[in-house]
PDB file of C-alpha atoms in Angstrom:
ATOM      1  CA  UNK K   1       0.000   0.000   0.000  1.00 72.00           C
ATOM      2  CA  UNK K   2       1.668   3.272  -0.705  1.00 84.00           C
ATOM      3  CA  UNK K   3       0.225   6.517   0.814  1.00 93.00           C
ATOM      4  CA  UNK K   4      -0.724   9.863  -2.221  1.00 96.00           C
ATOM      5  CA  UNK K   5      -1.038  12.910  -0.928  1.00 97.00           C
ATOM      6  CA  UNK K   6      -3.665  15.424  -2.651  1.00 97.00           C
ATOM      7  CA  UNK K   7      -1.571  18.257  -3.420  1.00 97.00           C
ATOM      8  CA  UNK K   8      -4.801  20.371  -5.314  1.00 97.00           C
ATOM      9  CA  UNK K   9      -8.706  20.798  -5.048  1.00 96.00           C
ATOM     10  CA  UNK K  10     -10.621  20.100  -7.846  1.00 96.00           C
ATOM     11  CA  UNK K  11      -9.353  22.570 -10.014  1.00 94.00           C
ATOM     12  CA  UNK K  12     -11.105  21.884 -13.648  1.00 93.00           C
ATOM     13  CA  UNK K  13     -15.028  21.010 -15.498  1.00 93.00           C
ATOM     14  CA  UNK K  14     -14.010  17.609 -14.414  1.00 93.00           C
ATOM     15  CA  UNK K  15     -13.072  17.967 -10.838  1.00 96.00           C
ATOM     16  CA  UNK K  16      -9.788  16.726 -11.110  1.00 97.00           C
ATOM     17  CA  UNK K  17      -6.906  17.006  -8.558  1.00 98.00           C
ATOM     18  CA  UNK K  18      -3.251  15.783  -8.635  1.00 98.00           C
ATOM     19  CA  UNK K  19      -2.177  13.421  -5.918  1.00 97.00           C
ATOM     20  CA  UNK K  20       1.396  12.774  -5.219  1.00 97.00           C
ATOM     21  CA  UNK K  21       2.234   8.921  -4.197  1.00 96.00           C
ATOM     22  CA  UNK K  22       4.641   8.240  -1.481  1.00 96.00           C
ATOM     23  CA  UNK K  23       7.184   5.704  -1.489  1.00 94.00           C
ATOM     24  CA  UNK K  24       9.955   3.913   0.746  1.00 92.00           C
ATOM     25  CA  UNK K  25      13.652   5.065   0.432  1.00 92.00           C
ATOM     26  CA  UNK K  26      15.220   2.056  -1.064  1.00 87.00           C
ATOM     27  CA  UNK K  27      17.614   0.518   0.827  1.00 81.00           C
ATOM     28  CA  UNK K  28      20.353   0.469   0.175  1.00 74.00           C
ATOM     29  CA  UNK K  29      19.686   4.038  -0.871  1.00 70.00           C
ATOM     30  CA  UNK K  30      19.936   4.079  -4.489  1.00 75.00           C
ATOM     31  CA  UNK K  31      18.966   6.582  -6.950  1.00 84.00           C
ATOM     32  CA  UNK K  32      15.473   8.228  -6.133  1.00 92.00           C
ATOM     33  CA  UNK K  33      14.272  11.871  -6.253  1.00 94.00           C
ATOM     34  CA  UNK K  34      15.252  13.228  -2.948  1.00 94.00           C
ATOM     35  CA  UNK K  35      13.266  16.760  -3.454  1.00 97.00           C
ATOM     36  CA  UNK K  36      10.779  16.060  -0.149  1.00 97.00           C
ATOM     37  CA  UNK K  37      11.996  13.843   2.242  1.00 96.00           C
ATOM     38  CA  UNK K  38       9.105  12.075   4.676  1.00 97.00           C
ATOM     39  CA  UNK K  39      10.380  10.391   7.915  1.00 96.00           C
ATOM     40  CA  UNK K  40       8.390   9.086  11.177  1.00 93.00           C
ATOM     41  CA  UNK K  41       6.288  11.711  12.496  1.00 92.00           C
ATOM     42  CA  UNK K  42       5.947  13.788   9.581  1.00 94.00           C
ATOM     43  CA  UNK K  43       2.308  11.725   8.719  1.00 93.00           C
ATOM     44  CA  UNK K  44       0.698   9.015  10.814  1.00 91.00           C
ATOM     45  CA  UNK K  45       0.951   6.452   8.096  1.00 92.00           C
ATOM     46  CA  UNK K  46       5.101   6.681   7.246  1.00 93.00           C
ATOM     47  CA  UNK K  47       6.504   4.360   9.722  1.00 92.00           C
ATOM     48  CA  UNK K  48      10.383   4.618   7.710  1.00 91.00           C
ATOM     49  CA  UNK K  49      12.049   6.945   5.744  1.00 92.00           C
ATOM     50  CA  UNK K  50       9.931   7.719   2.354  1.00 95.00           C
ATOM     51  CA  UNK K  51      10.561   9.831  -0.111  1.00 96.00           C
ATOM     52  CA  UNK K  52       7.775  11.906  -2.798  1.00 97.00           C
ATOM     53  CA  UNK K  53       7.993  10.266  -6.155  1.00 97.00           C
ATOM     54  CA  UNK K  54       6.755  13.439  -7.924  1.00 97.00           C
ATOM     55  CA  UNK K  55       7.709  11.731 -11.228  1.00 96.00           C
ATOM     56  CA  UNK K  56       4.457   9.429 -10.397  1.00 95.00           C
ATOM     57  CA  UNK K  57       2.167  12.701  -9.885  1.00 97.00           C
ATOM     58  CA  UNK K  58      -0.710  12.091 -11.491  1.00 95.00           C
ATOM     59  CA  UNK K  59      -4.400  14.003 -12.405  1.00 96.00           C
ATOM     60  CA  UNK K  60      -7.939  11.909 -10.479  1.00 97.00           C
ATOM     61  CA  UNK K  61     -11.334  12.912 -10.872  1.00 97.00           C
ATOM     62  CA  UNK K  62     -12.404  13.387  -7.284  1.00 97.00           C
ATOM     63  CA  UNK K  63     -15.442  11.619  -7.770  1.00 97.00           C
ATOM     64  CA  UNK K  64     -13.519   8.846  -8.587  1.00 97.00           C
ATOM     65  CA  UNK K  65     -11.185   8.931  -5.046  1.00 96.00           C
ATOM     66  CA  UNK K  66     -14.529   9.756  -3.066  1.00 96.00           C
ATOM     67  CA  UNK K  67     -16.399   6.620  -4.770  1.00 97.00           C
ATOM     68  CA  UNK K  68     -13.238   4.910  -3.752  1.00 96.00           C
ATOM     69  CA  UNK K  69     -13.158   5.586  -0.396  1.00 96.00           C
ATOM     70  CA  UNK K  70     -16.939   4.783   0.019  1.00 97.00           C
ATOM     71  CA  UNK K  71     -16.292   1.308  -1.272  1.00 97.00           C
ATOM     72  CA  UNK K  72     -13.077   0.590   0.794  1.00 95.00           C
ATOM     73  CA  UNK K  73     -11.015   0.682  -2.051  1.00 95.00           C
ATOM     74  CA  UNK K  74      -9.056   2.973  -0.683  1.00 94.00           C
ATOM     75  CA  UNK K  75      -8.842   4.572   2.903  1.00 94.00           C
ATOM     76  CA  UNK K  76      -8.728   7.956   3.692  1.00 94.00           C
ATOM     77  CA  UNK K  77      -5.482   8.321   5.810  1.00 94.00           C
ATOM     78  CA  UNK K  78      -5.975  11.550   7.096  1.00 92.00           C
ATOM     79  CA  UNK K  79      -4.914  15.175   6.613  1.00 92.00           C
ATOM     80  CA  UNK K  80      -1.339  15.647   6.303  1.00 92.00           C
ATOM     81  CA  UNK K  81      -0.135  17.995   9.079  1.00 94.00           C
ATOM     82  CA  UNK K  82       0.394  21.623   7.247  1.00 96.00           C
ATOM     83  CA  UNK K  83       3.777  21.917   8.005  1.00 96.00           C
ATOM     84  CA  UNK K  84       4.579  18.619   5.587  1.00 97.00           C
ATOM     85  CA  UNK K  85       1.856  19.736   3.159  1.00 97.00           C
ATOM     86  CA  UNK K  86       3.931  22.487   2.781  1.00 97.00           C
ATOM     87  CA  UNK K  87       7.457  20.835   2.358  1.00 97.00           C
ATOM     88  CA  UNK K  88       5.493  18.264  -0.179  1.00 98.00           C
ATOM     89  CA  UNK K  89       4.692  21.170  -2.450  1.00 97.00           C
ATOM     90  CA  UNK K  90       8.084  23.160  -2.301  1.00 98.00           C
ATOM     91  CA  UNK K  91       9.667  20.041  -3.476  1.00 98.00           C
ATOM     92  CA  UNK K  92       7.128  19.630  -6.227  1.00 98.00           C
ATOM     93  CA  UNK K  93       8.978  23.246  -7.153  1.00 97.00           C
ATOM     94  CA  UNK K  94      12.062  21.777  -7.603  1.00 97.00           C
ATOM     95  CA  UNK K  95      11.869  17.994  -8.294  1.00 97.00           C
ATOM     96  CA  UNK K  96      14.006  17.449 -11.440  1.00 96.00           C
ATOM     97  CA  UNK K  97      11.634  14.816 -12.018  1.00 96.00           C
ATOM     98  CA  UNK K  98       7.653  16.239 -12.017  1.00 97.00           C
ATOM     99  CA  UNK K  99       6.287  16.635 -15.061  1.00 96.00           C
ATOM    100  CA  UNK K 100       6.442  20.481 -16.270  1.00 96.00           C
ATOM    101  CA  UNK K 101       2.463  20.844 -16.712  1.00 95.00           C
ATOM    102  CA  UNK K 102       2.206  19.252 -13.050  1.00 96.00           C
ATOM    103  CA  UNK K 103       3.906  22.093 -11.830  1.00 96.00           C
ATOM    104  CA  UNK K 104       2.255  24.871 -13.920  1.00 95.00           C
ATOM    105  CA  UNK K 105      -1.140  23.381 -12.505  1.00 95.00           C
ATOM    106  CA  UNK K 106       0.433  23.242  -8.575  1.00 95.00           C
ATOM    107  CA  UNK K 107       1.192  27.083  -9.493  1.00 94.00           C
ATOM    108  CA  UNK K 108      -1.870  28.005 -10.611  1.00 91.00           C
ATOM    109  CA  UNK K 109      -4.163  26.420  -7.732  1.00 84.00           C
TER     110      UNK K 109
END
């Protein structure tokens, strides 16, 4: 199970958002995008070091993640506390690795 992080609101006709997945450093640490590093305390859910794979950022409808959680098909985890919302989207700004429309929509909202 990895943990995404909703880094928008519904921000088109659609309602789409972006959500940002989370994933473990790999041990041993090889090469991964170390823009925003997530450790133990930063979110109930990380229990090791993670890292945000902004190269994974993708666009949901929100109707889509809302029917989801309704069903159990995926579990709402919680708000992320502000201060790592924060650090999630100023590495967003600088990952070599998001895609360049991701960021002009992160901008924008």
């Amino acid at each position: 199970m990895h943990l995404f992080v909703l880094l928008t609101v519904p921000y088109d006709p659609i309602g789409q958002v972006i959500m940002a997945c989370v994933c473990s450093v790999p041990e041993p640490p090889g090469h991964y995008d170390g823009s925003c590093i997530l450790n133990i305390g930063d979110h109930d859910f990380i229990s090791h070091d993670s890292y945000v794979s902004y190269r994974h950022c993708r666009e949901e409808p929100a109707r889509k993640l809302i029917a989801g959680v309704a069903s159990g098909e995926f579990v709402d985890k919680g708000l992320m506390p502000e201060e790592t919302f924060e650090r999630i989207l100023a590495g967003a700004m600088v990952s070599p690795f998001i895609k360049p429309y991701v960021q002009k929509i992160l901008k924008s909202n």
